[in-house]
Amino acid sequence: MIFTSGFFLLAFTIFLLFYSFVYNKKSLRNIYVITFSLYFYYKTSGDFVIVLIGSIVVNYIIGLVIHNTDFKNLRRFSFLLGIFANVCTLAYFKYVNFIVENVNVILGGNFSKVDIFLPIGISFFTFQSISYLTDIFRRNLAPTENILDYTFFVSFFPYIVAGPIVRASEMLPQINNDLIIDKNDVASGFSMICKGIIKKGIFAYYISQYCDLIYGSPLGFSGFENFIAMIGYTVEIYLDFSGYSDIAIGLSRLMGFKIKPNFDSPYKSKNLIDFWKRWHISLSTWLRDYLFLPLNYFYVRHSNKKKYYLLSAYIFATTITMFIAGLWHGSSNKYIIWGSLHGLGLIINRTYLFTVKKRIQKLTLLKFIGRILTIFFILISWVIFRANDFNDAYSSLNLIVFGFDINYIIPFYNARTLFSIFLLVSIILIFLPDILKIKITSIYISLPIYVKAVIFIILIQVILQIQTESIQPFIYYQF
Amino acid sequence: MKNYPLLSIVFLLLFSVSVLTLFSYTDDNISLLGIDIKKSRFKELFTPNNSSFVSDSVNNSLSASGFPESGELNALAPDSIIARQIDTNSQRILLAGDSMVEGLMYLLSDYCVENGHELFPVIWYSSSSKAYAQKNKLKELINKYNATYVILVLGANELFVRDLDNRDEYIKEILNQSDGVKFVWIGPPNWKEDTGINDLILKNMGKDRYYPSKNLKYDRISDGAHPTRKSSNMWAEKIAEWIVNESKYPILFNQPEKEYRKKLSPMMMNYAK
């Protein structure tokens, strides 16, 4: 069950009908939402809902032990046990075959792969659980009063499948308190949902078909087509992911829960450090708070405080953090390469900021070059991320560099007119000034409900039209 | 309403779902500015026993038919081939499809010369089931060549499609176009796992009219997709074996004793243009 499916639309409509009568009765509301969330998870992951429930129970108990015990060693042991249990669960489901594969290659072993299914959203709820335990261990958070509140926090259906990664400190006070839903919450929540549907269900979906085609066999296409696929995927991944986040945040808002934005126009970043402050914010801040900063402090504490020790600490912490960030995205070497590449980019960026004088950094030309380099870096790194493997990524980039011919632009447009228009409109929307986006949103919010209904039906109909309008396949013969 | 701010959105959603559901129940097709207005699948959601989406129904039909898994097909024991009624008449064979036809036509031409058939290759570059269905192409070609046997090589351009419902319709339409003429479908030689096109063809054609080319191993030319000439010849041999031994319409298709090098003049079209 995904947000843009007809089944979800129907199920959510029925859910919301009853929710509108129970949202201000705390206990009833929480039980009702938990039931729907578990049903939602069951529909997406089947029997693996047991893994989710198991994770909830174990983490809840460990959280209580960490908080209530007076024995320092037991406290520390419980915390480490909790982290270990979460990491092992994630490693088992997500990385066991990846480990087997690499062991076989490196050590020449002949271990068989495990026939295993990855429970959807496990990376997200595991990270939420780790942050919950860590915050309790750091005494920044008290555990939930009862297991139902914790179950609500972990299993909340808008974010259980694909984030954002919400912190307990952000969500638990809202779960515990009486909710006030006003007209503004409803209007802005619904506009967020519509925005997400446009991004994910229409633009990202249509563009993805072209990218799937090219990255299915990059050598079968020209350098120009690979170049467009590189741009296309850069657009697609942003629209798809931020669209999903918009829907999740919009659904939560509609239900009276406020979740922080997960994206902030990342392709407008002035440098790579800035990019990571705007891209998948819930993950990047999680990595910062629970991995990067502890590693950084660890290095600083153990260093001899010689010249550049702060930069060395940054390099040490960034290298490990971005390696793990890459691995978090998937069990494949290409994600590790992607993450490590970003780590290297961040280190170069930080070194530049650390060593070049502020006065020079402020030069307009250098700032402009910085923006261009950033977007180029991001484009190239997405090729590695998207291609089936590193060889395909290399082939695609090789074709872009050595086989690019601008003369393909007219025949390409003639052959793929609709796709070209979709891509162009998407790029314009991505780079639209924020003020204009806010204005469009406020105009939409102020529309009468029946106009919104018509717009919504048109949106769903456009999705139906788009999702059956497939991209024309192999056209290389044309050139 | 003031105490229940969510009700306005609930009504909006209910209204939208109702409109889309009612429209899905209508039998007529509506066009707007020449575009067919697609129907939602709410009808399926409200119809018991018909709610599975394509992939589920394909999977069910696969398991129900007892079709062997990938790789098993070639391992079928030779003695399982019962004495078959081979049609020994000379055939007018239409070999149609996408660019993959180009690789197959040379050896299949030799097979035809050897066995007294006539071959009419038609290469429609970049074509798909959609193209053949919507342009009524198969029927047109059958009539044009007065074909008595059709070998359709199609699906390579549809390995990554997501609109499987539509593809299902296109395949059914193509099947209708064959209009009783002996017709086998040669599946695409996958270079990557497909999103379901092979399963769909199998579902509609049945295992005795569909050859699962994806189970073979190929050497590819530089585009990574099309088999080399040598590999195409191996593919053609396997197809010929299958036609004689396992297909619903076995014909005389003995292996050629030599290369006949008959000059071929395939009809060539390009769907992309």
Short mmCIF file of N, CA and C in Angstrom, two decimals, chain A residues 237-323:
data_model
loop_
_atom_site.label_atom_id
_atom_site.label_comp_id
_atom_site.label_asym_id
_atom_site.label_seq_id
_atom_site.Cartn_x
_atom_site.Cartn_y
_atom_site.Cartn_z
N ILE A 237 14.91 11.71 -8.40
CA ILE A 237 15.13 11.28 -7.01
C ILE A 237 14.68 12.36 -6.03
N TYR A 238 14.91 13.62 -6.42
CA TYR A 238 14.47 14.70 -5.54
C TYR A 238 12.94 14.77 -5.48
N LEU A 239 12.31 14.76 -6.65
CA LEU A 239 10.84 14.88 -6.68
C LEU A 239 10.18 13.68 -6.01
N ASP A 240 10.74 12.51 -6.25
CA ASP A 240 10.16 11.30 -5.68
C ASP A 240 10.25 11.31 -4.15
N PHE A 241 11.44 11.56 -3.67
CA PHE A 241 11.67 11.48 -2.23
C PHE A 241 11.04 12.65 -1.48
N SER A 242 11.25 13.86 -2.02
CA SER A 242 10.66 15.01 -1.33
C SER A 242 9.14 14.98 -1.47
N GLY A 243 8.65 14.44 -2.58
CA GLY A 243 7.21 14.30 -2.76
C GLY A 243 6.63 13.36 -1.72
N TYR A 244 7.34 12.24 -1.50
CA TYR A 244 6.88 11.28 -0.49
C TYR A 244 6.89 11.94 0.89
N SER A 245 7.97 12.67 1.17
CA SER A 245 8.06 13.35 2.47
C SER A 245 6.94 14.37 2.62
N ASP A 246 6.66 15.10 1.54
CA ASP A 246 5.57 16.10 1.59
C ASP A 246 4.24 15.42 1.94
N ILE A 247 3.99 14.26 1.31
CA ILE A 247 2.74 13.55 1.59
C ILE A 247 2.72 13.11 3.07
N ALA A 248 3.86 12.57 3.53
CA ALA A 248 3.94 12.10 4.92
C ALA A 248 3.71 13.27 5.89
N ILE A 249 4.37 14.39 5.62
CA ILE A 249 4.24 15.56 6.51
C ILE A 249 2.82 16.12 6.42
N GLY A 250 2.26 16.12 5.20
CA GLY A 250 0.90 16.63 4.99
C GLY A 250 -0.14 15.77 5.70
N LEU A 251 0.02 14.44 5.62
CA LEU A 251 -0.91 13.53 6.31
C LEU A 251 -0.85 13.76 7.82
N SER A 252 0.39 13.90 8.32
CA SER A 252 0.56 14.13 9.75
C SER A 252 -0.09 15.45 10.17
N ARG A 253 0.15 16.47 9.37
CA ARG A 253 -0.39 17.80 9.67
C ARG A 253 -1.92 17.76 9.68
N LEU A 254 -2.46 17.04 8.71
CA LEU A 254 -3.91 16.90 8.61
C LEU A 254 -4.46 16.28 9.89
N MET A 255 -3.66 15.38 10.47
CA MET A 255 -4.10 14.69 11.68
C MET A 255 -3.70 15.45 12.94
N GLY A 256 -3.10 16.61 12.77
CA GLY A 256 -2.77 17.46 13.90
C GLY A 256 -1.35 17.31 14.43
N PHE A 257 -0.50 16.53 13.72
CA PHE A 257 0.88 16.33 14.17
C PHE A 257 1.83 17.11 13.27
N LYS A 258 2.70 17.85 13.90
CA LYS A 258 3.63 18.69 13.12
C LYS A 258 5.00 18.03 13.03
N ILE A 259 5.44 17.82 11.79
CA ILE A 259 6.75 17.20 11.55
C ILE A 259 7.58 18.20 10.74
N LYS A 260 8.86 18.27 11.08
CA LYS A 260 9.74 19.25 10.40
C LYS A 260 9.93 18.88 8.93
N PRO A 261 10.17 19.89 8.05
CA PRO A 261 10.41 19.59 6.63
C PRO A 261 11.64 18.71 6.46
N ASN A 262 11.62 17.89 5.42
CA ASN A 262 12.73 16.96 5.19
C ASN A 262 13.66 17.44 4.06
N PHE A 263 13.20 18.39 3.29
CA PHE A 263 14.02 18.94 2.18
C PHE A 263 13.86 20.45 2.16
N ASP A 264 14.94 21.12 1.76
CA ASP A 264 14.87 22.58 1.68
C ASP A 264 15.59 23.03 0.41
N SER A 265 14.95 22.84 -0.72
CA SER A 265 15.52 23.21 -2.03
C SER A 265 17.00 22.83 -2.13
N PRO A 266 17.32 21.54 -2.04
CA PRO A 266 18.74 21.14 -1.98
C PRO A 266 19.56 21.50 -3.21
N TYR A 267 18.91 21.55 -4.37
CA TYR A 267 19.71 21.84 -5.57
C TYR A 267 20.05 23.33 -5.71
N LYS A 268 19.57 24.11 -4.76
CA LYS A 268 19.97 25.52 -4.76
C LYS A 268 21.16 25.74 -3.83
N SER A 269 21.78 24.67 -3.38
CA SER A 269 22.86 24.78 -2.39
C SER A 269 24.07 25.51 -2.95
N LYS A 270 24.72 26.24 -2.06
CA LYS A 270 25.91 26.99 -2.52
C LYS A 270 27.16 26.12 -2.47
N ASN A 271 27.15 25.08 -1.65
CA ASN A 271 28.26 24.12 -1.64
C ASN A 271 27.77 22.78 -1.09
N LEU A 272 28.67 21.81 -1.00
CA LEU A 272 28.24 20.46 -0.62
C LEU A 272 27.81 20.39 0.85
N ILE A 273 28.47 21.17 1.69
CA ILE A 273 28.08 21.19 3.11
C ILE A 273 26.64 21.71 3.22
N ASP A 274 26.38 22.75 2.44
CA ASP A 274 25.04 23.34 2.41
C ASP A 274 24.02 22.32 1.88
N PHE A 275 24.45 21.53 0.87
CA PHE A 275 23.56 20.51 0.29
C PHE A 275 23.09 19.54 1.36
N TRP A 276 24.03 19.09 2.18
CA TRP A 276 23.67 18.11 3.21
C TRP A 276 22.86 18.71 4.36
N LYS A 277 22.78 20.05 4.39
CA LYS A 277 21.88 20.67 5.37
C LYS A 277 20.47 20.78 4.81
N ARG A 278 20.35 20.57 3.49
CA ARG A 278 19.05 20.74 2.84
C ARG A 278 18.46 19.43 2.31
N TRP A 279 19.29 18.40 2.16
CA TRP A 279 18.87 17.13 1.57
C TRP A 279 18.56 16.12 2.67
N HIS A 280 17.41 15.49 2.60
CA HIS A 280 17.01 14.46 3.58
C HIS A 280 17.44 14.89 4.98
N ILE A 281 16.90 16.04 5.38
CA ILE A 281 17.35 16.70 6.62
C ILE A 281 17.23 15.78 7.84
N SER A 282 16.16 14.98 7.88
CA SER A 282 15.97 14.13 9.06
C SER A 282 17.09 13.09 9.18
N LEU A 283 17.59 12.61 8.03
CA LEU A 283 18.70 11.64 8.08
C LEU A 283 20.01 12.36 8.38
N SER A 284 20.25 13.49 7.69
CA SER A 284 21.55 14.15 7.87
C SER A 284 21.69 14.68 9.30
N THR A 285 20.59 15.16 9.90
CA THR A 285 20.72 15.62 11.29
C THR A 285 20.86 14.43 12.25
N TRP A 286 20.20 13.32 11.89
CA TRP A 286 20.36 12.11 12.71
C TRP A 286 21.82 11.68 12.70
N LEU A 287 22.40 11.62 11.49
CA LEU A 287 23.81 11.20 11.36
C LEU A 287 24.72 12.18 12.10
N ARG A 288 24.37 13.47 12.01
CA ARG A 288 25.19 14.48 12.70
C ARG A 288 25.17 14.26 14.22
N ASP A 289 23.95 14.08 14.75
CA ASP A 289 23.81 14.03 16.21
C ASP A 289 24.24 12.71 16.83
N TYR A 290 24.04 11.62 16.11
CA TYR A 290 24.29 10.31 16.74
C TYR A 290 25.54 9.62 16.22
N LEU A 291 26.19 10.22 15.21
CA LEU A 291 27.39 9.57 14.68
C LEU A 291 28.53 10.58 14.52
N PHE A 292 28.27 11.62 13.74
CA PHE A 292 29.34 12.56 13.43
C PHE A 292 29.87 13.25 14.69
N LEU A 293 28.97 13.85 15.48
CA LEU A 293 29.44 14.60 16.65
C LEU A 293 30.12 13.71 17.69
N PRO A 294 29.55 12.53 18.01
CA PRO A 294 30.28 11.66 18.95
C PRO A 294 31.67 11.27 18.43
N LEU A 295 31.76 10.99 17.13
CA LEU A 295 33.07 10.62 16.55
C LEU A 295 34.02 11.81 16.62
N ASN A 296 33.48 12.97 16.34
CA ASN A 296 34.28 14.19 16.36
C ASN A 296 34.83 14.45 17.77
N TYR A 297 33.92 14.34 18.76
CA TYR A 297 34.35 14.56 20.16
C TYR A 297 35.37 13.50 20.58
N PHE A 298 35.12 12.29 20.13
CA PHE A 298 36.04 11.20 20.47
C PHE A 298 37.45 11.52 19.96
N TYR A 299 37.51 11.98 18.72
CA TYR A 299 38.82 12.29 18.11
C TYR A 299 39.49 13.44 18.84
N VAL A 300 38.70 14.48 19.08
CA VAL A 300 39.26 15.67 19.74
C VAL A 300 39.78 15.30 21.13
N ARG A 301 39.00 14.51 21.84
CA ARG A 301 39.39 14.11 23.20
C ARG A 301 40.71 13.33 23.20
N HIS A 302 40.90 12.53 22.15
CA HIS A 302 42.10 11.68 22.11
C HIS A 302 43.24 12.26 21.27
N SER A 303 43.04 13.46 20.73
CA SER A 303 44.12 14.02 19.89
C SER A 303 45.08 14.82 20.75
N ASN A 304 46.27 15.16 20.17
CA ASN A 304 47.25 15.91 20.93
C ASN A 304 47.14 17.41 20.70
N LYS A 305 46.01 17.82 20.14
CA LYS A 305 45.67 19.24 19.95
C LYS A 305 46.73 20.01 19.17
N LYS A 306 47.37 19.31 18.22
CA LYS A 306 48.35 20.01 17.37
C LYS A 306 47.62 20.83 16.34
N LYS A 307 48.38 21.55 15.49
CA LYS A 307 47.79 22.40 14.46
C LYS A 307 46.84 21.55 13.59
N TYR A 308 45.73 22.12 13.20
CA TYR A 308 44.75 21.48 12.33
C TYR A 308 44.06 20.27 12.96
N TYR A 309 44.12 20.14 14.28
CA TYR A 309 43.49 18.94 14.87
C TYR A 309 41.97 18.97 14.67
N LEU A 310 41.40 20.19 14.60
CA LEU A 310 39.95 20.27 14.39
C LEU A 310 39.59 19.78 12.99
N LEU A 311 40.43 20.15 12.02
CA LEU A 311 40.20 19.69 10.65
C LEU A 311 40.38 18.17 10.58
N SER A 312 41.40 17.66 11.26
CA SER A 312 41.64 16.21 11.28
C SER A 312 40.44 15.48 11.90
N ALA A 313 39.90 16.07 12.96
CA ALA A 313 38.73 15.46 13.60
C ALA A 313 37.55 15.43 12.63
N TYR A 314 37.41 16.51 11.89
CA TYR A 314 36.33 16.59 10.91
C TYR A 314 36.50 15.51 9.84
N ILE A 315 37.73 15.36 9.36
CA ILE A 315 38.01 14.35 8.32
C ILE A 315 37.70 12.94 8.85
N PHE A 316 38.17 12.69 10.07
CA PHE A 316 37.94 11.37 10.68
C PHE A 316 36.44 11.09 10.80
N ALA A 317 35.71 12.04 11.37
CA ALA A 317 34.28 11.82 11.62
C ALA A 317 33.48 11.77 10.32
N THR A 318 33.85 12.62 9.37
CA THR A 318 33.11 12.66 8.10
C THR A 318 33.30 11.36 7.32
N THR A 319 34.54 10.88 7.29
CA THR A 319 34.83 9.66 6.53
C THR A 319 33.95 8.50 7.02
N ILE A 320 33.92 8.31 8.32
CA ILE A 320 33.13 7.20 8.87
C ILE A 320 31.63 7.46 8.67
N THR A 321 31.21 8.68 8.95
CA THR A 321 29.78 9.00 8.86
C THR A 321 29.26 8.80 7.44
N MET A 322 29.99 9.30 6.46
CA MET A 322 29.49 9.22 5.09
C MET A 322 29.60 7.80 4.53
N PHE A 323 30.57 7.04 5.04
CA PHE A 323 30.64 5.62 4.66
C PHE A 323 29.35 4.93 5.13
#
